């Protein structure tokens, strides 16, 4: 079968849902995370935590839907806005986002 995967990378949580081609939700997962506020009008996010939440919610949603990666035909991602993640030459984060 063919399925669709939707991901919402929100300000305080990461969410993923798998849908069939008729729009029925087959499985989903949501994971909250904490933001750092190091000073007035400052909000930061640990990039590795953000990435691991991304990976986990996808894995759980697909497991709950009993869907294989090969069955995903399309992916849609929404995000909370502009978040800058500075990385080194190997793609590792250099600081918080």
mmCIF file with all atom_site columns, C-alpha atoms in Angstrom:
data_model
loop_
_atom_site.group_PDB
_atom_site.id
_atom_site.type_symbol
_atom_site.label_atom_id
_atom_site.label_alt_id
_atom_site.label_comp_id
_atom_site.label_asym_id
_atom_site.label_entity_id
_atom_site.label_seq_id
_atom_site.pdbx_PDB_ins_code
_atom_site.Cartn_x
_atom_site.Cartn_y
_atom_site.Cartn_z
_atom_site.occupancy
_atom_site.B_iso_or_equiv
_atom_site.pdbx_formal_charge
_atom_site.auth_seq_id
_atom_site.auth_comp_id
_atom_site.auth_asym_id
_atom_site.auth_atom_id
_atom_site.pdbx_PDB_model_num
ATOM 1  C CA . UNK A 1 1  ? 0.000  0.000  0.000  1.00 0.00 ? 1  UNK A CA 1
ATOM 2  C CA . UNK A 1 2  ? 0.936  3.645  -0.359 1.00 0.00 ? 2  UNK A CA 1
ATOM 3  C CA . UNK A 1 3  ? 0.967  6.143  2.509  1.00 0.00 ? 3  UNK A CA 1
ATOM 4  C CA . UNK A 1 4  ? 1.728  9.794  3.242  1.00 0.00 ? 4  UNK A CA 1
ATOM 5  C CA . UNK A 1 5  ? 3.876  11.074 6.111  1.00 0.00 ? 5  UNK A CA 1
ATOM 6  C CA . UNK A 1 6  ? 3.316  14.470 7.686  1.00 0.00 ? 6  UNK A CA 1
ATOM 7  C CA . UNK A 1 7  ? 5.704  16.090 10.172 1.00 0.00 ? 7  UNK A CA 1
ATOM 8  C CA . UNK A 1 8  ? 5.203  19.252 12.215 1.00 0.00 ? 8  UNK A CA 1
ATOM 9  C CA . UNK A 1 9  ? 8.417  20.629 13.749 1.00 0.00 ? 9  UNK A CA 1
ATOM 10 C CA . UNK A 1 10 ? 6.794  22.977 16.219 1.00 0.00 ? 10 UNK A CA 1
ATOM 11 C CA . UNK A 1 11 ? 8.150  25.411 18.764 1.00 0.00 ? 11 UNK A CA 1
ATOM 12 C CA . UNK A 1 12 ? 7.607  23.099 21.748 1.00 0.00 ? 12 UNK A CA 1
ATOM 13 C CA . UNK A 1 13 ? 6.895  19.699 20.192 1.00 0.00 ? 13 UNK A CA 1
ATOM 14 C CA . UNK A 1 14 ? 7.574  17.455 17.213 1.00 0.00 ? 14 UNK A CA 1
ATOM 15 C CA . UNK A 1 15 ? 4.651  15.588 15.659 1.00 0.00 ? 15 UNK A CA 1
ATOM 16 C CA . UNK A 1 16 ? 4.387  12.954 12.922 1.00 0.00 ? 16 UNK A CA 1
ATOM 17 C CA . UNK A 1 17 ? 1.356  11.270 11.359 1.00 0.00 ? 17 UNK A CA 1
ATOM 18 C CA . UNK A 1 18 ? 0.944  8.606  8.703  1.00 0.00 ? 18 UNK A CA 1
ATOM 19 C CA . UNK A 1 19 ? -2.127 8.792  6.444  1.00 0.00 ? 19 UNK A CA 1
ATOM 20 C CA . UNK A 1 20 ? -3.556 6.510  3.797  1.00 0.00 ? 20 UNK A CA 1
ATOM 21 C CA . UNK A 1 21 ? -4.433 7.962  0.392  1.00 0.00 ? 21 UNK A CA 1
ATOM 22 C CA . UNK A 1 22 ? -7.994 8.666  1.556  1.00 0.00 ? 22 UNK A CA 1
ATOM 23 C CA . UNK A 1 23 ? -6.704 10.924 4.323  1.00 0.00 ? 23 UNK A CA 1
ATOM 24 C CA . UNK A 1 24 ? -7.337 8.524  7.199  1.00 0.00 ? 24 UNK A CA 1
ATOM 25 C CA . UNK A 1 25 ? -4.780 8.751  9.989  1.00 0.00 ? 25 UNK A CA 1
ATOM 26 C CA . UNK A 1 26 ? -3.118 5.378  10.412 1.00 0.00 ? 26 UNK A CA 1
ATOM 27 C CA . UNK A 1 27 ? -0.668 6.228  13.214 1.00 0.00 ? 27 UNK A CA 1
ATOM 28 C CA . UNK A 1 28 ? 0.783  9.267  14.914 1.00 0.00 ? 28 UNK A CA 1
ATOM 29 C CA . UNK A 1 29 ? 3.181  10.414 17.616 1.00 0.00 ? 29 UNK A CA 1
ATOM 30 C CA . UNK A 1 30 ? 3.972  13.660 19.421 1.00 0.00 ? 30 UNK A CA 1
ATOM 31 C CA . UNK A 1 31 ? 6.955  14.500 21.607 1.00 0.00 ? 31 UNK A CA 1
ATOM 32 C CA . UNK A 1 32 ? 7.417  17.696 23.600 1.00 0.00 ? 32 UNK A CA 1
ATOM 33 C CA . UNK A 1 33 ? 10.799 19.302 24.263 1.00 0.00 ? 33 UNK A CA 1
ATOM 34 C CA . UNK A 1 34 ? 12.107 22.163 26.342 1.00 0.00 ? 34 UNK A CA 1
ATOM 35 C CA . UNK A 1 35 ? 13.449 25.472 25.143 1.00 0.00 ? 35 UNK A CA 1
ATOM 36 C CA . UNK A 1 36 ? 16.333 27.353 26.760 1.00 0.00 ? 36 UNK A CA 1
ATOM 37 C CA . UNK A 1 37 ? 15.898 31.013 27.662 1.00 0.00 ? 37 UNK A CA 1
ATOM 38 C CA . UNK A 1 38 ? 19.477 32.217 28.369 1.00 0.00 ? 38 UNK A CA 1
ATOM 39 C CA . UNK A 1 39 ? 18.455 35.876 28.525 1.00 0.00 ? 39 UNK A CA 1
ATOM 40 C CA . UNK A 1 40 ? 15.689 38.395 27.881 1.00 0.00 ? 40 UNK A CA 1
ATOM 41 C CA . UNK A 1 41 ? 14.064 37.939 24.455 1.00 0.00 ? 41 UNK A CA 1
ATOM 42 C CA . UNK A 1 42 ? 16.293 34.904 23.791 1.00 0.00 ? 42 UNK A CA 1
ATOM 43 C CA . UNK A 1 43 ? 15.100 31.363 23.084 1.00 0.00 ? 43 UNK A CA 1
ATOM 44 C CA . UNK A 1 44 ? 17.357 28.487 22.072 1.00 0.00 ? 44 UNK A CA 1
ATOM 45 C CA . UNK A 1 45 ? 16.912 24.829 21.226 1.00 0.00 ? 45 UNK A CA 1
ATOM 46 C CA . UNK A 1 46 ? 19.463 22.025 21.405 1.00 0.00 ? 46 UNK A CA 1
ATOM 47 C CA . UNK A 1 47 ? 19.851 20.800 17.784 1.00 0.00 ? 47 UNK A CA 1
ATOM 48 C CA . UNK A 1 48 ? 20.640 17.177 18.688 1.00 0.00 ? 48 UNK A CA 1
ATOM 49 C CA . UNK A 1 49 ? 17.527 16.957 20.876 1.00 0.00 ? 49 UNK A CA 1
ATOM 50 C CA . UNK A 1 50 ? 15.484 18.445 18.014 1.00 0.00 ? 50 UNK A CA 1
ATOM 51 C CA . UNK A 1 51 ? 16.884 15.874 15.562 1.00 0.00 ? 51 UNK A CA 1
ATOM 52 C CA . UNK A 1 52 ? 16.353 12.925 17.917 1.00 0.00 ? 52 UNK A CA 1
ATOM 53 C CA . UNK A 1 53 ? 12.726 13.972 18.515 1.00 0.00 ? 53 UNK A CA 1
ATOM 54 C CA . UNK A 1 54 ? 12.286 14.136 14.714 1.00 0.00 ? 54 UNK A CA 1
ATOM 55 C CA . UNK A 1 55 ? 13.636 10.604 14.272 1.00 0.00 ? 55 UNK A CA 1
ATOM 56 C CA . UNK A 1 56 ? 11.640 9.151  17.196 1.00 0.00 ? 56 UNK A CA 1
ATOM 57 C CA . UNK A 1 57 ? 8.218  10.537 16.248 1.00 0.00 ? 57 UNK A CA 1
ATOM 58 C CA . UNK A 1 58 ? 8.596  9.262  12.688 1.00 0.00 ? 58 UNK A CA 1
ATOM 59 C CA . UNK A 1 59 ? 9.625  5.794  13.891 1.00 0.00 ? 59 UNK A CA 1
ATOM 60 C CA . UNK A 1 60 ? 6.770  5.579  16.403 1.00 0.00 ? 60 UNK A CA 1
ATOM 61 C CA . UNK A 1 61 ? 4.120  6.903  13.986 1.00 0.00 ? 61 UNK A CA 1
ATOM 62 C CA . UNK A 1 62 ? 5.218  4.424  11.305 1.00 0.00 ? 62 UNK A CA 1
ATOM 63 C CA . UNK A 1 63 ? 5.291  1.574  13.819 1.00 0.00 ? 63 UNK A CA 1
ATOM 64 C CA . UNK A 1 64 ? 1.788  2.407  15.046 1.00 0.00 ? 64 UNK A CA 1
ATOM 65 C CA . UNK A 1 65 ? 0.581  2.554  11.451 1.00 0.00 ? 65 UNK A CA 1
ATOM 66 C CA . UNK A 1 66 ? 2.426  -0.706 10.658 1.00 0.00 ? 66 UNK A CA 1
ATOM 67 C CA . UNK A 1 67 ? 4.000  0.946  7.618  1.00 0.00 ? 67 UNK A CA 1
ATOM 68 C CA . UNK A 1 68 ? 7.417  0.297  6.071  1.00 0.00 ? 68 UNK A CA 1
ATOM 69 C CA . UNK A 1 69 ? 9.585  3.221  4.860  1.00 0.00 ? 69 UNK A CA 1
ATOM 70 C CA . UNK A 1 70 ? 9.232  1.908  1.290  1.00 0.00 ? 70 UNK A CA 1
ATOM 71 C CA . UNK A 1 71 ? 5.452  2.426  1.563  1.00 0.00 ? 71 UNK A CA 1
ATOM 72 C CA . UNK A 1 72 ? 5.780  6.198  2.060  1.00 0.00 ? 72 UNK A CA 1
ATOM 73 C CA . UNK A 1 73 ? 5.035  7.947  -1.247 1.00 0.00 ? 73 UNK A CA 1
ATOM 74 C CA . UNK A 1 74 ? 5.215  11.567 -0.092 1.00 0.00 ? 74 UNK A CA 1
ATOM 75 C CA . UNK A 1 75 ? 6.418  13.642 2.830  1.00 0.00 ? 75 UNK A CA 1
ATOM 76 C CA . UNK A 1 76 ? 5.161  17.037 4.053  1.00 0.00 ? 76 UNK A CA 1
ATOM 77 C CA . UNK A 1 77 ? 7.001  19.051 6.708  1.00 0.00 ? 77 UNK A CA 1
ATOM 78 C CA . UNK A 1 78 ? 5.851  22.192 8.471  1.00 0.00 ? 78 UNK A CA 1
ATOM 79 C CA . UNK A 1 79 ? 8.071  24.200 10.788 1.00 0.00 ? 79 UNK A CA 1
ATOM 80 C CA . UNK A 1 80 ? 7.639  26.811 13.486 1.00 0.00 ? 80 UNK A CA 1
ATOM 81 C CA . UNK A 1 81 ? 9.619  29.370 11.481 1.00 0.00 ? 81 UNK A CA 1
ATOM 82 C CA . UNK A 1 82 ? 13.172 30.363 10.841 1.00 0.00 ? 82 UNK A CA 1
ATOM 83 C CA . UNK A 1 83 ? 15.599 28.430 13.004 1.00 0.00 ? 83 UNK A CA 1
ATOM 84 C CA . UNK A 1 84 ? 19.311 28.674 12.291 1.00 0.00 ? 84 UNK A CA 1
ATOM 85 C CA . UNK A 1 85 ? 21.430 25.626 13.082 1.00 0.00 ? 85 UNK A CA 1
ATOM 86 C CA . UNK A 1 86 ? 25.122 26.332 12.500 1.00 0.00 ? 86 UNK A CA 1
ATOM 87 C CA . UNK A 1 87 ? 27.060 23.154 11.650 1.00 0.00 ? 87 UNK A CA 1
ATOM 88 C CA . UNK A 1 88 ? 30.686 22.193 11.059 1.00 0.00 ? 88 UNK A CA 1
ATOM 89 C CA . UNK A 1 89 ? 32.112 20.539 7.931  1.00 0.00 ? 89 UNK A CA 1
ATOM 90 C CA . UNK A 1 90 ? 30.721 17.182 9.102  1.00 0.00 ? 90 UNK A CA 1
ATOM 91 C CA . UNK A 1 91 ? 27.198 18.487 9.726  1.00 0.00 ? 91 UNK A CA 1
ATOM 92 C CA . UNK A 1 92 ? 27.548 18.541 13.530 1.00 0.00 ? 92 UNK A CA 1
ATOM 93 C CA . UNK A 1 93 ? 25.925 21.476 15.347 1.00 0.00 ? 93 UNK A CA 1
ATOM 94 C CA . UNK A 1 94 ? 28.346 24.086 16.686 1.00 0.00 ? 94 UNK A CA 1
ATOM 95 C CA . UNK A 1 95 ? 25.910 25.694 19.130 1.00 0.00 ? 95 UNK A CA 1
ATOM 96 C CA . UNK A 1 96 ? 22.245 25.812 20.085 1.00 0.00 ? 96 UNK A CA 1
ATOM 97 C CA . UNK A 1 97 ? 19.720 26.810 17.462 1.00 0.00 ? 97 UNK A CA 1
#
